[in-house]
Coordinates of C-alpha atoms and ligand atoms in Angstrom, one line a residue:
M1286 CA 71.4 48.9 73.2
Q1287 CA 73.3 50.1 69.6
V1288 CA 75.9 47.6 68.6
F1289 CA 77.0 48.1 65.2
G1290 CA 76.7 52.1 65.2
P1291 CA 75.0 54.0 61.9
P1292 CA 73.2 51.7 59.3
K1293 CA 74.7 50.7 56.5
T1294 CA 72.7 51.4 53.1
R1295 CA 73.8 47.6 51.6
S1296 CA 75.5 44.9 52.9
T1297 CA 78.7 44.7 51.4
S1298 CA 78.7 40.6 51.7
G1299 CA 77.8 40.3 47.8
I1300 CA 74.5 38.5 48.4
D1301 CA 72.4 39.4 45.3
F1302 CA 68.6 39.2 47.0
D1303 CA 67.2 39.4 44.0
K1304 CA 68.8 36.1 42.5
Y1305 CA 68.0 34.6 46.3
D1306 CA 64.2 35.2 46.0
A1307 CA 64.1 32.6 43.3
I1308 CA 66.2 29.9 45.4
P1309 CA 64.1 27.2 46.2
V1310 CA 63.8 25.9 49.8
Q1311 CA 62.5 22.4 51.1
V1312 CA 61.0 22.0 54.5
S1313 CA 60.0 18.8 56.2
G1314 CA 59.2 18.0 59.4
E1315 CA 55.7 16.7 61.3
N1316 CA 53.0 19.3 60.3
S1317 CA 56.3 21.4 59.1
T1318 CA 53.9 23.2 56.3
D1319 CA 52.4 25.1 59.5
V1320 CA 55.4 27.3 59.7
K1321 CA 54.8 30.4 57.0
P1322 CA 58.0 32.3 55.9
I1323 CA 58.4 35.7 56.4
V1324 CA 59.4 37.7 53.7
R1325 CA 60.7 40.6 55.7
F1326 CA 62.4 40.8 58.9
S1327 CA 59.5 43.2 60.4
E1328 CA 57.2 40.4 60.0
A1329 CA 59.0 38.2 62.8
K1330 CA 58.4 40.8 65.5
L1331 CA 61.8 41.0 66.8
V1332 CA 62.5 42.8 69.9
D1333 CA 63.5 46.5 68.9
S1334 CA 66.8 46.2 69.8
L1335 CA 67.7 43.2 67.8
F1336 CA 65.5 44.5 64.7
D1337 CA 67.5 48.2 65.1
N1338 CA 71.1 46.3 64.8
L1339 CA 70.1 44.1 62.0
R1340 CA 69.1 47.2 60.3
R1341 CA 72.5 48.7 61.3
C1342 CA 74.2 45.8 60.0
G1343 CA 72.3 46.9 56.6
Y1344 CA 70.5 43.5 56.5
D1345 CA 67.3 44.9 54.6
R1346 CA 65.9 41.6 54.1
P1347 CA 66.4 37.8 54.7
T1348 CA 68.0 35.3 52.7
P1349 CA 66.1 32.1 52.0
V1350 CA 67.3 30.4 54.9
Q1351 CA 66.7 33.1 57.2
K1352 CA 62.8 33.2 55.7
Y1353 CA 62.3 30.1 57.3
S1354 CA 64.4 29.4 60.3
I1355 CA 63.3 32.4 62.1
P1356 CA 59.5 31.7 62.3
I1357 CA 60.4 28.0 62.9
V1358 CA 62.6 28.5 65.9
L1359 CA 60.4 31.3 67.1
S1360 CA 57.1 28.9 66.8
G1361 CA 59.3 26.7 69.4
R1362 CA 60.6 24.1 66.8
D1363 CA 64.1 22.5 66.7
L1364 CA 65.6 23.3 63.5
M1365 CA 68.5 21.7 61.3
A1366 CA 68.9 23.8 58.5
C1367 CA 71.7 23.2 55.6
A1368 CA 72.2 25.8 52.9
Q1369 CA 75.1 26.9 50.6
T1370 CA 78.0 28.4 52.0
G1371 CA 77.6 32.6 52.6
S1372 CA 73.7 32.1 52.2
G1373 CA 73.5 33.6 55.9
K1374 CA 73.2 30.5 58.2
T1375 CA 75.0 32.3 61.2
C1376 CA 72.0 35.0 61.1
A1377 CA 69.4 32.1 60.3
F1378 CA 70.3 30.2 63.7
M1379 CA 71.6 33.4 66.2
V1380 CA 68.7 35.8 65.7
P1381 CA 65.8 33.5 66.7
C1382 CA 68.2 32.2 69.8
L1383 CA 69.1 35.6 70.4
E1384 CA 65.2 36.8 70.1
S1385 CA 64.1 33.9 72.3
L1386 CA 66.7 35.0 75.1
L1387 CA 65.5 38.7 74.6
R1388 CA 61.7 37.8 75.2
S1389 CA 61.9 35.4 77.9
G1390 CA 63.7 38.1 79.8
P1391 CA 67.1 37.6 82.5
P1392 CA 67.3 34.4 84.6
Q1393 CA 64.8 34.7 88.0
Q1394 CA 66.4 36.0 90.8
N1395 CA 66.7 33.8 93.9
S1396 CA 65.6 34.8 97.6
R1397 CA 68.2 36.8 98.4
G1398 CA 67.5 39.0 94.8
R1399 CA 70.7 37.4 93.3
Q1400 CA 70.4 35.8 89.9
K1401 CA 71.8 32.2 89.7
P1402 CA 74.5 32.3 86.9
A1403 CA 73.0 29.6 84.2
P1404 CA 73.8 29.2 80.7
C1405 CA 71.0 30.5 78.3
G1406 CA 72.4 29.2 74.8
L1407 CA 75.2 27.2 73.5
C1408 CA 77.0 27.8 70.1
L1409 CA 79.0 25.0 69.1
A1410 CA 82.1 25.5 66.8
P1411 CA 82.2 22.8 64.5
T1412 CA 85.4 22.8 62.9
R1413 CA 88.8 24.6 63.1
E1414 CA 88.1 26.1 59.7
L1415 CA 84.6 27.5 60.4
R1416 CA 85.1 28.6 64.5
P1417 CA 86.5 31.9 63.4
Q1418 CA 83.8 33.2 61.0
P1419 CA 81.0 34.6 62.9
S1420 CA 83.3 37.7 64.1
W1421 CA 79.8 39.4 65.2
L1422 CA 79.4 36.5 68.4
Ligands
LIG1874 N1 70.1 39.3 55.7 C1 71.1 39.6 55.7 N2 71.3 40.3 54.9 C2 72.5 41.0 54.2 N3 73.5 40.6 54.6 C3 73.5 39.2 55.0 C4 72.5 38.8 55.6 N4 72.5 37.5 56.2 C5 73.8 37.5 56.1 N5 74.6 38.1 55.4 C6 76.0 38.6 55.3 O1 76.0 37.6 54.1 C7 77.6 36.9 54.6 C8 77.6 35.4 55.0 O2 76.7 35.2 55.9 P1 77.2 33.9 56.6 O3 78.8 33.8 57.5 O4 76.4 34.0 58.0 O5 76.9 32.5 55.8 P2 77.3 31.1 56.1 O6 75.8 30.4 55.5 O7 77.2 30.7 57.8 O8 78.3 30.8 55.5 P3 79.0 29.4 55.7 O9 78.6 28.2 55.3 O10 80.7 29.6 55.0 O11 79.4 29.3 57.2 C9 78.0 37.7 56.0 O12 79.0 38.7 55.5 C10 76.6 38.1 56.5 O13 77.2 39.3 57.3
LIG1875 MG1 78.5 29.9 58.5

């Protein structure tokens, strides 16, 4: 599945990743030290389609919030994340969410071979101002 066309060489979002690497991240919660942050998206062992589409978006490496959010959610934990505007929270939440959905596959078929329609994920739009932001959802 190719969603975003040819790979970008660099994101146009204006994120300075060399400065971002120095940003401290605080993690709290029961046994929170058990979850090790990723440094590269490849370490998250994402399904090929998701990994390839991140590359096509020009996402070469994760932002600080993504380094933590992806392994935290994929380890089955709940996550509340707070990071500055423009720091990549959309991907921080959606990549592990999409990965979980892709790993679990479509809902089981019933005895007549039909899939029962059921919600698999829920994205809440918190405010009128933020709602239009994630253009890729
Ligand atoms: N790993 C990444 N590599 C390159 N670009 C990225 C990466 N993650 C996010 N971006 C880009 O950075 C920009 C900001 O991301 P995003 O809108 O998710 O930030 P945000 O933290 O949700 O901001 P806000 O608090 O304003 O909602 C977007 O253009 C997004 O495509
Ligand atoms: Mg956002």
